[in-house]
PDB file of C-alpha atoms and ligand atoms in Angstrom:
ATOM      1  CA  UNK W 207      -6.516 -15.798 -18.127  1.00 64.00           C
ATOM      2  CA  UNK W 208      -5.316 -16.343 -14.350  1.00 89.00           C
ATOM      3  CA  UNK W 209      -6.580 -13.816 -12.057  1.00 97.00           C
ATOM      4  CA  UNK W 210      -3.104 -11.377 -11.203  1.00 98.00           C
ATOM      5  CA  UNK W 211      -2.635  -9.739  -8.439  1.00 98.00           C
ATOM      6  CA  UNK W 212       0.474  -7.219  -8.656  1.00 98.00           C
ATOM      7  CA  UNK W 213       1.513  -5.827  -4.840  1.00 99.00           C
ATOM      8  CA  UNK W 214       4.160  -3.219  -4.042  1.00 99.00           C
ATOM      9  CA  UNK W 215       6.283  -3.678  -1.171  1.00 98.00           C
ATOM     10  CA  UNK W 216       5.499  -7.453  -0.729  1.00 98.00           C
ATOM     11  CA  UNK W 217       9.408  -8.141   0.766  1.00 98.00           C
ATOM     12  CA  UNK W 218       8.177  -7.724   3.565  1.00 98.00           C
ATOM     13  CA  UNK W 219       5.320  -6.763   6.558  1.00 98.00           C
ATOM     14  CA  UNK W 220       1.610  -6.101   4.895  1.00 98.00           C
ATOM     15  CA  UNK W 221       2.308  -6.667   1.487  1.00 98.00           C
ATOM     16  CA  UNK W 222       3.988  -9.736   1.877  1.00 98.00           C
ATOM     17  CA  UNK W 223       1.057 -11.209   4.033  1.00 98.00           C
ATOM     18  CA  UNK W 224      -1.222 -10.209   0.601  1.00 99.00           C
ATOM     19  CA  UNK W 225       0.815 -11.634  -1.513  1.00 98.00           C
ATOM     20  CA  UNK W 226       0.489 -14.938   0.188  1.00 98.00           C
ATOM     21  CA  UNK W 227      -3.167 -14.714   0.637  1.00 98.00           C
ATOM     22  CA  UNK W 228      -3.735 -13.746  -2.701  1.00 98.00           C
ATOM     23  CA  UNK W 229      -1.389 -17.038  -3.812  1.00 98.00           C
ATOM     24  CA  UNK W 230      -3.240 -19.284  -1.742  1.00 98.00           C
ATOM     25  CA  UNK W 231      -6.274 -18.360  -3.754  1.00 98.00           C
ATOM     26  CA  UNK W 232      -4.815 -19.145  -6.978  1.00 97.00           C
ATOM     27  CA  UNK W 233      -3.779 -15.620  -8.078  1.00 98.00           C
ATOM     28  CA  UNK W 234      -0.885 -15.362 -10.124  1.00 98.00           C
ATOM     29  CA  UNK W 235       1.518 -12.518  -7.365  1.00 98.00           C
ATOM     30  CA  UNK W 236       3.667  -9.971  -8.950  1.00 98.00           C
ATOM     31  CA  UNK W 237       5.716  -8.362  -6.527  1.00 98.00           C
ATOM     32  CA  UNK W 238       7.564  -4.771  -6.716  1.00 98.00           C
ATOM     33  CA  UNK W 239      10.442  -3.928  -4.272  1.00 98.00           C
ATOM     34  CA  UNK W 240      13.881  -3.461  -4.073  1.00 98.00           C
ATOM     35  CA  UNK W 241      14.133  -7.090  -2.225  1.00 98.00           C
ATOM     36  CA  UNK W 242      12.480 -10.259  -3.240  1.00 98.00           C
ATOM     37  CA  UNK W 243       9.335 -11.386  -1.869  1.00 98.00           C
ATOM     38  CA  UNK W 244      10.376 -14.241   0.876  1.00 98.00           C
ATOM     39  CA  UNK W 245       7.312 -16.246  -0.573  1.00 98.00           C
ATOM     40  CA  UNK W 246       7.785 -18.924  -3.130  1.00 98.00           C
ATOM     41  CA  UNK W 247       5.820 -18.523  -5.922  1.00 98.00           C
ATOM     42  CA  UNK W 248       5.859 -15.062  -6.595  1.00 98.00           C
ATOM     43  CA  UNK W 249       7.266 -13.464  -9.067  1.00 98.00           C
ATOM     44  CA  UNK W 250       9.445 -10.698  -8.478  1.00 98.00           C
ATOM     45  CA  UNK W 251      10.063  -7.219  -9.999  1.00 98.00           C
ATOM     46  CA  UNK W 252      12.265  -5.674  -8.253  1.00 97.00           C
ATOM     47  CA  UNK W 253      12.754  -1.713  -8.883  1.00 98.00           C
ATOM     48  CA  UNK W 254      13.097   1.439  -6.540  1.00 98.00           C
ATOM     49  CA  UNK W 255       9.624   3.245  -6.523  1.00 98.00           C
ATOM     50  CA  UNK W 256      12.321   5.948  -5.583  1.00 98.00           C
ATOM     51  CA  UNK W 257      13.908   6.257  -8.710  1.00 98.00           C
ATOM     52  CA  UNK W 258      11.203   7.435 -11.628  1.00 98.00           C
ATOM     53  CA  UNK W 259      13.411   5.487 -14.410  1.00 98.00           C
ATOM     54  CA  UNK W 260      13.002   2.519 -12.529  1.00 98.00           C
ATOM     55  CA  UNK W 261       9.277   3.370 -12.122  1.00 98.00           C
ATOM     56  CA  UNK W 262       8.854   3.635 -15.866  1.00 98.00           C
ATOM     57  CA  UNK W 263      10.145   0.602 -16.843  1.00 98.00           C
ATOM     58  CA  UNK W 264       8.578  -1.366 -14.120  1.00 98.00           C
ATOM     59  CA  UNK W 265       5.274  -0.082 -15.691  1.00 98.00           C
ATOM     60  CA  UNK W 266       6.253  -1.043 -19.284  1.00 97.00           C
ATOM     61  CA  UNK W 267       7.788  -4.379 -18.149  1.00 98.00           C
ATOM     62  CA  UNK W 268       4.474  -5.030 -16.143  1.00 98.00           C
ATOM     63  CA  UNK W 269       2.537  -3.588 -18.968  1.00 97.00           C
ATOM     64  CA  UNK W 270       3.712  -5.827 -21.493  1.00 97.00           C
ATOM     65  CA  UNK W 271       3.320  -8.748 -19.146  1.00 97.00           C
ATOM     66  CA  UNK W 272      -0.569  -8.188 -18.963  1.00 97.00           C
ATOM     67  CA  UNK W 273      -0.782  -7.490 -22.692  1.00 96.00           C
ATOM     68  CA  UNK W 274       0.834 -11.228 -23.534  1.00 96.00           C
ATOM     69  CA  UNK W 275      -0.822 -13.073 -20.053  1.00 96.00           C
ATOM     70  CA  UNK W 276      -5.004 -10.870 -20.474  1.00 96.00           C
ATOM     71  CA  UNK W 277      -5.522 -11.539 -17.048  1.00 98.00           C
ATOM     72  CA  UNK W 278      -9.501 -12.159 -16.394  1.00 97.00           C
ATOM     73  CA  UNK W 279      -9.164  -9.537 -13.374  1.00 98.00           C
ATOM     74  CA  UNK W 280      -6.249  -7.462 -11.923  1.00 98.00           C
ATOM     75  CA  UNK W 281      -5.867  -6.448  -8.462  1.00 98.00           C
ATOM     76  CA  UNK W 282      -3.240  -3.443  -8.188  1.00 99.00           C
ATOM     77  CA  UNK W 283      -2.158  -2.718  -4.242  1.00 99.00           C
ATOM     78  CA  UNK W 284      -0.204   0.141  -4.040  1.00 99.00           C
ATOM     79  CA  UNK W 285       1.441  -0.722  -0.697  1.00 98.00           C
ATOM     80  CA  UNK W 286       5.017   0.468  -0.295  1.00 98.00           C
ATOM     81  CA  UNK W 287       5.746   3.568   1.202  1.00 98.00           C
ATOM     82  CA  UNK W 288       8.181   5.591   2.867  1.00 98.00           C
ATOM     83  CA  UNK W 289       7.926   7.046   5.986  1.00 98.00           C
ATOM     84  CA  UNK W 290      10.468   9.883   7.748  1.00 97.00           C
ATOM     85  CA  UNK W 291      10.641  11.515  10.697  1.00 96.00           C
ATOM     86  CA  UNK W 292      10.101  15.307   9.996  1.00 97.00           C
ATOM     87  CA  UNK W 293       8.379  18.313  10.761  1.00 98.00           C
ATOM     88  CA  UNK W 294       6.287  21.109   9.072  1.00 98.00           C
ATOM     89  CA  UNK W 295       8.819  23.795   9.533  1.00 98.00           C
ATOM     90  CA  UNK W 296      12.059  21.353   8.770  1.00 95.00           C
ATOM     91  CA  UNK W 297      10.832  19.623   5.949  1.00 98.00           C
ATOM     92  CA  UNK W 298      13.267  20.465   3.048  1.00 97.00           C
ATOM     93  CA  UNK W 299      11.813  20.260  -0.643  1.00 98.00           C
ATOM     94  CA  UNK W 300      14.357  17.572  -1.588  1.00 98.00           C
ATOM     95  CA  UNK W 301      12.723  15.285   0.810  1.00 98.00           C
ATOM     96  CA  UNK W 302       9.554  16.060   0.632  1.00 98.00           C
ATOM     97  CA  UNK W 303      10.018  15.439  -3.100  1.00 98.00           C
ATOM     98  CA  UNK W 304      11.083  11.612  -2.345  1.00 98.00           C
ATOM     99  CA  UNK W 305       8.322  10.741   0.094  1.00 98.00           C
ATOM    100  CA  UNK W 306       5.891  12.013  -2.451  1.00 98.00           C
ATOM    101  CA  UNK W 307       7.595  10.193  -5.315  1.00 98.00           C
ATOM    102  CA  UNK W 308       7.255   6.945  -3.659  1.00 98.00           C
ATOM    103  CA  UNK W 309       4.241   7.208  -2.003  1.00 98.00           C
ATOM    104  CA  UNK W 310       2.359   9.185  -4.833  1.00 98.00           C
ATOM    105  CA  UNK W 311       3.520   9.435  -7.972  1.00 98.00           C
ATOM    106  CA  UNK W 312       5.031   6.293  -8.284  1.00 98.00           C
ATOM    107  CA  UNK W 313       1.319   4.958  -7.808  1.00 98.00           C
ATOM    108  CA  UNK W 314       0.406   7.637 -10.664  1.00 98.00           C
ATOM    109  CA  UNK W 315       2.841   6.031 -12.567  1.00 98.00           C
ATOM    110  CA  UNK W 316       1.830   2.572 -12.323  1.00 98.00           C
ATOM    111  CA  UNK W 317      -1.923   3.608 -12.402  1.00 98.00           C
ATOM    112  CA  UNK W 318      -1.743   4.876 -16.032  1.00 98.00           C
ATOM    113  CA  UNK W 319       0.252   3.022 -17.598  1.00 98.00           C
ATOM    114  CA  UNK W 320      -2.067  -0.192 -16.310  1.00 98.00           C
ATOM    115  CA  UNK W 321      -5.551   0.963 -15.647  1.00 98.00           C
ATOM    116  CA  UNK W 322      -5.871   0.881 -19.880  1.00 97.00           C
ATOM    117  CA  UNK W 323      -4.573  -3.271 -19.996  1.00 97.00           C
ATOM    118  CA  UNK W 324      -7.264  -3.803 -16.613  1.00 98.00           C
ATOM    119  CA  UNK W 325     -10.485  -5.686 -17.283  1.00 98.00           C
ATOM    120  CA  UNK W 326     -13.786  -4.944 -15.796  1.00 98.00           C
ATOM    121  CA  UNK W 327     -13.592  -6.628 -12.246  1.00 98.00           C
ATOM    122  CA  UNK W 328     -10.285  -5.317 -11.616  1.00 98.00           C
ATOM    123  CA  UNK W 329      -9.546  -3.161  -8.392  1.00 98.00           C
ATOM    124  CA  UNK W 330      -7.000  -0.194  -7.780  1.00 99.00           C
ATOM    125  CA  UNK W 331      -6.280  -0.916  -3.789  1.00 99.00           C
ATOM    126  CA  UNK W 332      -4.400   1.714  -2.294  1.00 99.00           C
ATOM    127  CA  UNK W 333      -3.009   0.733   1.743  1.00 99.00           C
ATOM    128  CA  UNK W 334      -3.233   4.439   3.119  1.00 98.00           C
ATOM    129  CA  UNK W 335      -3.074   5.232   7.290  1.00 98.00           C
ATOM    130  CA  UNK W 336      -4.849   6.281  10.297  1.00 97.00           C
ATOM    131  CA  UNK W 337      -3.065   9.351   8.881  1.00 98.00           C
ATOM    132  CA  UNK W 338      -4.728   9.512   5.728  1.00 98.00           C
ATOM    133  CA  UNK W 339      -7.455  11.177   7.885  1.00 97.00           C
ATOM    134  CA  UNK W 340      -5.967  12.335  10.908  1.00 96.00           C
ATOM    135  CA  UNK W 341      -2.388  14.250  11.837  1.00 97.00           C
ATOM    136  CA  UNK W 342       0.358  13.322  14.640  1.00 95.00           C
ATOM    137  CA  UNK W 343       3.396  14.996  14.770  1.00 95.00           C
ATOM    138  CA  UNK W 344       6.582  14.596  13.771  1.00 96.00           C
ATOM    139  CA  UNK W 345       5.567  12.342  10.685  1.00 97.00           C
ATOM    140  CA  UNK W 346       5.426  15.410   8.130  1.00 98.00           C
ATOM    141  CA  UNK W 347       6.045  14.279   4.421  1.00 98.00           C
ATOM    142  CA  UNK W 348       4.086  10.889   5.383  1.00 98.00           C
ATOM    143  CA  UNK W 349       0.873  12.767   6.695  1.00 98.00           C
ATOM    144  CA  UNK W 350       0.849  15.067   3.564  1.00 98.00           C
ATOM    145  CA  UNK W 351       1.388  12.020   1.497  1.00 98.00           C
ATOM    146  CA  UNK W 352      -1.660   9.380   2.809  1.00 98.00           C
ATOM    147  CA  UNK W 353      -4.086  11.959   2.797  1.00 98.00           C
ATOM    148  CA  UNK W 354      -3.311  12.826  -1.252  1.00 98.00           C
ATOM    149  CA  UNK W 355      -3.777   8.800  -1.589  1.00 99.00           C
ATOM    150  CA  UNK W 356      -6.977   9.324  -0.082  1.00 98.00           C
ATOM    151  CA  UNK W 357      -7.556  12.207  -2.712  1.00 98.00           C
ATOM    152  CA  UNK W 358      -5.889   9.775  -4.890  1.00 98.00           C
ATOM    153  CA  UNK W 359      -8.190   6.756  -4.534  1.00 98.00           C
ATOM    154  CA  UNK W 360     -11.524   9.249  -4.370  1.00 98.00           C
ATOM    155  CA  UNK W 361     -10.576  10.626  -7.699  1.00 98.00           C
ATOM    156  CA  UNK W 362      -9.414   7.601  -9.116  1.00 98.00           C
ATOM    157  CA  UNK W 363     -13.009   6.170  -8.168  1.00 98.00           C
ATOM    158  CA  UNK W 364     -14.815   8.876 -10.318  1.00 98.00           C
ATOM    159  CA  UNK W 365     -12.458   8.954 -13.150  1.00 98.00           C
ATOM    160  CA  UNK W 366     -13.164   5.435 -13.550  1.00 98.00           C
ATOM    161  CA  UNK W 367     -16.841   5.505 -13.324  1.00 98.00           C
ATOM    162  CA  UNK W 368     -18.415   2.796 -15.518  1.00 98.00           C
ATOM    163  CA  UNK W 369     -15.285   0.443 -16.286  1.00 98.00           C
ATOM    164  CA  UNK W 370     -16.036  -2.069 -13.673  1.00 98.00           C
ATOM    165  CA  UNK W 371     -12.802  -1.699 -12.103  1.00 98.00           C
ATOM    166  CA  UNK W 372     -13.458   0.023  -7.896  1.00 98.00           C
ATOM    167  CA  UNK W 373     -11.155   1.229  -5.652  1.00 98.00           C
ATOM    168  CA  UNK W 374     -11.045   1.447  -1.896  1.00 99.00           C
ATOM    169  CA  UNK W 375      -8.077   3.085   0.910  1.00 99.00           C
ATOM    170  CA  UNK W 376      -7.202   0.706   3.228  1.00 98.00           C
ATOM    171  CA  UNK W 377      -6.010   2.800   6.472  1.00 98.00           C
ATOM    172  CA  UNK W 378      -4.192   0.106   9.038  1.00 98.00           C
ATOM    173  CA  UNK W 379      -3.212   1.142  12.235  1.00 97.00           C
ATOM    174  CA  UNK W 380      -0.528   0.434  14.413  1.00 97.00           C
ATOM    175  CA  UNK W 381       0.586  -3.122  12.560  1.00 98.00           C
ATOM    176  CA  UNK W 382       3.782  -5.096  13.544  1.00 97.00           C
ATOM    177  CA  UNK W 383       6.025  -4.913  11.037  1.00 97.00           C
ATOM    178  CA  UNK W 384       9.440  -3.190  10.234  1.00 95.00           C
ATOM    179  CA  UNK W 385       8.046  -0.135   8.855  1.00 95.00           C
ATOM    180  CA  UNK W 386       6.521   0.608  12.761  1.00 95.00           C
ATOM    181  CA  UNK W 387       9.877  -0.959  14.598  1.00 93.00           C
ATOM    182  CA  UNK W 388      12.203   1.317  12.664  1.00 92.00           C
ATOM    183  CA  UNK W 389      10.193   4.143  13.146  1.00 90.00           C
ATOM    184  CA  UNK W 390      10.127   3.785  16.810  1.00 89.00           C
ATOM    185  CA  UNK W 391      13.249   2.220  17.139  1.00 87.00           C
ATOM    186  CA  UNK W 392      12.472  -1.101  18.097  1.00 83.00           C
ATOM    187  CA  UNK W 393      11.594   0.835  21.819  1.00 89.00           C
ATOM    188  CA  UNK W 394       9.371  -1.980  23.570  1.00 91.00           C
ATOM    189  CA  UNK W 395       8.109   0.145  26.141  1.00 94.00           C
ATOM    190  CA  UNK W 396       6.481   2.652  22.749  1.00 94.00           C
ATOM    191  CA  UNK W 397       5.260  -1.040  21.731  1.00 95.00           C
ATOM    192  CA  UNK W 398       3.852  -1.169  24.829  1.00 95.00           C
ATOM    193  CA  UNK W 399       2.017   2.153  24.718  1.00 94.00           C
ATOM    194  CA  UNK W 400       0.889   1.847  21.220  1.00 95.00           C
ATOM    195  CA  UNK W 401      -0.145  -1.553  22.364  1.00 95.00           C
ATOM    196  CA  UNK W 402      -2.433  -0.065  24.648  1.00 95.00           C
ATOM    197  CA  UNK W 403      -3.813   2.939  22.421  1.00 95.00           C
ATOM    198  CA  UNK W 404      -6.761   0.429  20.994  1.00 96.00           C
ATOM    199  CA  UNK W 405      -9.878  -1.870  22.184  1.00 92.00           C
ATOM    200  CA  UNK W 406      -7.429  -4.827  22.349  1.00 97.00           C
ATOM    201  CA  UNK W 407      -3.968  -3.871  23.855  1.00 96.00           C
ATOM    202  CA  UNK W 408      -2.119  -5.177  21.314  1.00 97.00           C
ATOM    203  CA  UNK W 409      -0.898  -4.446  17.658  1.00 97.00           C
ATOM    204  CA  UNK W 410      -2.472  -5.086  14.358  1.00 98.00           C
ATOM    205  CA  UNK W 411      -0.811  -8.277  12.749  1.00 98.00           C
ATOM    206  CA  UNK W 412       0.084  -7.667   9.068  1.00 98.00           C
ATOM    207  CA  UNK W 413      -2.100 -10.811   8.095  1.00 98.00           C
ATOM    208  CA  UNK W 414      -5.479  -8.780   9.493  1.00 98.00           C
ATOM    209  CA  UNK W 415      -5.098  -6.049   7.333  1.00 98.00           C
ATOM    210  CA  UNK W 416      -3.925  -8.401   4.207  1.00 98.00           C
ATOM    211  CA  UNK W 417      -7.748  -9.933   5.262  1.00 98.00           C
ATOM    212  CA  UNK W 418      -9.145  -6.506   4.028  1.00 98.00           C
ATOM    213  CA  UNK W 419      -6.709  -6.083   1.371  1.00 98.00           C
ATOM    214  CA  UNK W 420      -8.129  -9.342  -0.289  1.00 98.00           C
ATOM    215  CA  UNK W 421     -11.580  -8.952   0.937  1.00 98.00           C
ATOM    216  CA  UNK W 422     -11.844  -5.567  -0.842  1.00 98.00           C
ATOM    217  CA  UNK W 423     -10.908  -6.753  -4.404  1.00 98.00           C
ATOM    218  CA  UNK W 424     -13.912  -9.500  -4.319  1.00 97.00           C
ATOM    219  CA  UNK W 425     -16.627  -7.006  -2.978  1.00 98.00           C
ATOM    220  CA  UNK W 426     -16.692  -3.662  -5.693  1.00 98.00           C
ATOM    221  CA  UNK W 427     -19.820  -2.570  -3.381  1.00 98.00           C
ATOM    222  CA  UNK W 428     -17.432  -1.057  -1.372  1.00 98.00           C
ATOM    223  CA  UNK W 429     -15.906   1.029  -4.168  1.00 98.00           C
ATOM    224  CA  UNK W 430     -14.520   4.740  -3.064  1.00 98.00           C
ATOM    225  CA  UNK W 431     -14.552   3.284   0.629  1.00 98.00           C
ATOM    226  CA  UNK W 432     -11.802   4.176   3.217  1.00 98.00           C
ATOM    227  CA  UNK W 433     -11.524   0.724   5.465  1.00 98.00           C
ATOM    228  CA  UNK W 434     -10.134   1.252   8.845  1.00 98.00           C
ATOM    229  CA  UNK W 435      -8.193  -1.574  10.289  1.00 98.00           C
ATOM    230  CA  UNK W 436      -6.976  -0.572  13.982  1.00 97.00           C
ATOM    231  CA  UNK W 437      -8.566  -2.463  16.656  1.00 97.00           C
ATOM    232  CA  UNK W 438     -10.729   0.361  17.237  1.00 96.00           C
ATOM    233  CA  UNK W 439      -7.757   3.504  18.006  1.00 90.00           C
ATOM    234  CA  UNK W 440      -8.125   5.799  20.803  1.00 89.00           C
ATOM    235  CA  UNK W 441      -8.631   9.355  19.869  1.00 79.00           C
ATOM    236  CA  UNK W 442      -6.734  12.027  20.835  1.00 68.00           C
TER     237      UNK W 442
HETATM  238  N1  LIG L1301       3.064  -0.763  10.038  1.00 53.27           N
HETATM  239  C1  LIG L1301       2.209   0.182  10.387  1.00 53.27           C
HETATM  240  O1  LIG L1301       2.006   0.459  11.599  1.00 53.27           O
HETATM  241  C2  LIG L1301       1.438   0.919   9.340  1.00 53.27           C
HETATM  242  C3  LIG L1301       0.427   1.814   9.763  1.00 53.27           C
HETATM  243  C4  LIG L1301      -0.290   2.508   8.810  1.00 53.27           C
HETATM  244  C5  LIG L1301      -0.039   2.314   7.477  1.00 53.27           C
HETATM  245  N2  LIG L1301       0.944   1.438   7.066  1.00 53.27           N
HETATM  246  C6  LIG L1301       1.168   1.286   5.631  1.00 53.27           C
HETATM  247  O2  LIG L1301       1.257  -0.077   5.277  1.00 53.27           O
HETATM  248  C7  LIG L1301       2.004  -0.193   4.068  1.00 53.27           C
HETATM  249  C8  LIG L1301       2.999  -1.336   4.186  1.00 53.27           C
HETATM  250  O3  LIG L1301       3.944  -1.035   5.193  1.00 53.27           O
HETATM  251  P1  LIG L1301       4.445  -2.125   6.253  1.00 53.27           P
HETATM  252  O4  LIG L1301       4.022  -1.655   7.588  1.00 53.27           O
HETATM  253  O5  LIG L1301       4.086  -3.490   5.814  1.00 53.27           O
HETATM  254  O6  LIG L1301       6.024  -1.852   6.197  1.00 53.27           O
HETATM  255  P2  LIG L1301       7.258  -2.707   5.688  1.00 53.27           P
HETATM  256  O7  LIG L1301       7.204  -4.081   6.204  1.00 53.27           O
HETATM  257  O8  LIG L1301       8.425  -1.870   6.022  1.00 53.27           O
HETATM  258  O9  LIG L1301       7.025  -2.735   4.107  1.00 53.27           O
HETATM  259  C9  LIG L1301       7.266  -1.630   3.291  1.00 53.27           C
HETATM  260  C10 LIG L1301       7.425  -2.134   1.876  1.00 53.27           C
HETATM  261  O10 LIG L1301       7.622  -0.998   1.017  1.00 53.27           O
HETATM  262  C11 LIG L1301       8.676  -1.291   0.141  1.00 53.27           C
HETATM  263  N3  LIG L1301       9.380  -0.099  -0.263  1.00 53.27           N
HETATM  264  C12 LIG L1301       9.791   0.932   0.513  1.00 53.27           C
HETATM  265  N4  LIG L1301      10.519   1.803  -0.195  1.00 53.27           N
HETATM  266  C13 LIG L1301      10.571   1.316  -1.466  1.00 53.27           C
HETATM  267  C14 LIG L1301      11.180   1.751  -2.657  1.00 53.27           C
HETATM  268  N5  LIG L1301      11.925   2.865  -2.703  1.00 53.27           N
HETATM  269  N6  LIG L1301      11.036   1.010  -3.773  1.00 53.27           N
HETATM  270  C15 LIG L1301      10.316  -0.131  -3.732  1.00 53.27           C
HETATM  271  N7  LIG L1301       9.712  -0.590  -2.642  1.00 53.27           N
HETATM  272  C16 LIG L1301       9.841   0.125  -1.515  1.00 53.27           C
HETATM  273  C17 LIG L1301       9.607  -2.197   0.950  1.00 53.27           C
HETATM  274  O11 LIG L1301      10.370  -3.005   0.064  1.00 53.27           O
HETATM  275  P3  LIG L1301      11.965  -2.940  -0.118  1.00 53.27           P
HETATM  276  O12 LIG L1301      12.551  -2.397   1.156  1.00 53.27           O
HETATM  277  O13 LIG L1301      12.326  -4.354  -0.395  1.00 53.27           O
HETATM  278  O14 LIG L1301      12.178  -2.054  -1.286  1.00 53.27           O
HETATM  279  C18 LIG L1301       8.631  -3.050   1.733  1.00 53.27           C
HETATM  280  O15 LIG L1301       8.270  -4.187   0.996  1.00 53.27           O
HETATM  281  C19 LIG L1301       2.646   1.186   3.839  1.00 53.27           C
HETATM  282  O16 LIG L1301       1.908   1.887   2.864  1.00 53.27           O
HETATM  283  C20 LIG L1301       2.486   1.878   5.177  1.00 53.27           C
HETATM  284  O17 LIG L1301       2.431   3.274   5.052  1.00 53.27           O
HETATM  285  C21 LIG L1301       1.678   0.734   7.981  1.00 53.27           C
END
């Protein structure tokens, strides 16, 4: 009966700063990556959200887990993503295709094969972007991809009207984990630019937007919301 929370991508960055949140408050943490979660006391699945064979029988394996356990609430964080470096008129289908297998219908995947086994006062939590709502360039298949999570978590919202479980897109911004490094190639004069795009000249730490992550599955008021979590970004 021990609340569950079950976190993708918790090896590392955001995910890995909710999974230790939500173990500190008692949860029992599943995690799903292709590396272990550095945090003791979490259990690990690990899988390629990549691969849709491996997706599949993550789903069953987590499936059967909350059959045999009946958590008393569930809170599913889709958090792992991928994110390239590509452009609307380069993009080829191939790797479009993996960007949007990871990043949406792996979550699909997991969704419906576990929404049936969660109990009322479960949440679906998906972590989206500043581009779930918003374009740059250069970041193609991972623009087209947050905003259908934010199509995603509206619809998911609906669909599930009356079952007690609410969902909510949590958009962080710039955040310091590998995710950002890689993708700017671990450049400190971009961290220092990035740095100074928001209210606070700094960026996000990955335990501020693991805050919202767990504050959102306590507080179903705010389901269908899209939380932003960047220090207040400039526009552009
Ligand atoms: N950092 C930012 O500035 C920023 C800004 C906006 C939104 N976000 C979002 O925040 C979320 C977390 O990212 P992060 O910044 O914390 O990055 P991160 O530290 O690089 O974490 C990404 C996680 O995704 C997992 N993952 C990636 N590909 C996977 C695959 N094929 N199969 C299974 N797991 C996979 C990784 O695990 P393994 O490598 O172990 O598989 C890792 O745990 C993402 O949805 C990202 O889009 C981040």
């Amino acid at each position: 009966m021990k609340r569950t929370a079950i976190i993708t991508g918790a090896s590392s960055g955001i995910g890995a700063a909710a999974a230790s949140m939500f173990l500190d408050a008692g949860f029992a943490v599943i995690n799903i990556s292709r590396r272990p979660c550095p945090i003791t006391g979490v259990t690990d699945l690990c899988g390629d959200l990549s691969n849709p064979k491996s997706v599949q029988e993550l789903a069953r394996t987590l499936s059967l887990q909350l059959a045999e356990t009946q958590p008393s609430s569930v809170c599913l964080v889709h958090n792992a993503a991928l994110m390239l470096k590509d452009t609307a008129d380069s993009t080829d289908d191939s790797s479009l295709a993996k960007v949007l297998q990871i990043n949406t219908l792996a979550i699909n995947n997991l969704n419906r094969e576990l929404l049936p086994l969660m109990p009322s006062g479960s949440s679906v939590l998906f972590v989206g972007s500043t581009l779930s709502e918003k374009a740059v360039k250069g970041a193609f298949s991972y623009v087209v991809s947050k905003h259908a999570q934010l199509g995603m978590m509206r619809a998911t919202c609906q669909d599930l009207m009356g079952r007690g479980i609410h969902t909510a897109l949590i958009c962080p911004g710039f955040t310091d984990t590998e995710m950002l490094r890689n993708h700017i190639g671990q450049d400190q004069k971009i961290i220092e630019a990035i740095s100074a795009m928001n209210s606070f000249g700094r960026l996000v730490e990955p335990e501020e937007i693991a805050r919202l992550i767990f504050w959102s599955h306590s507080n179903p008021v705010i389901n269908g919301a899209v939380l932003h979590g960047n220090l207040g970004q400039v526009e552009h």
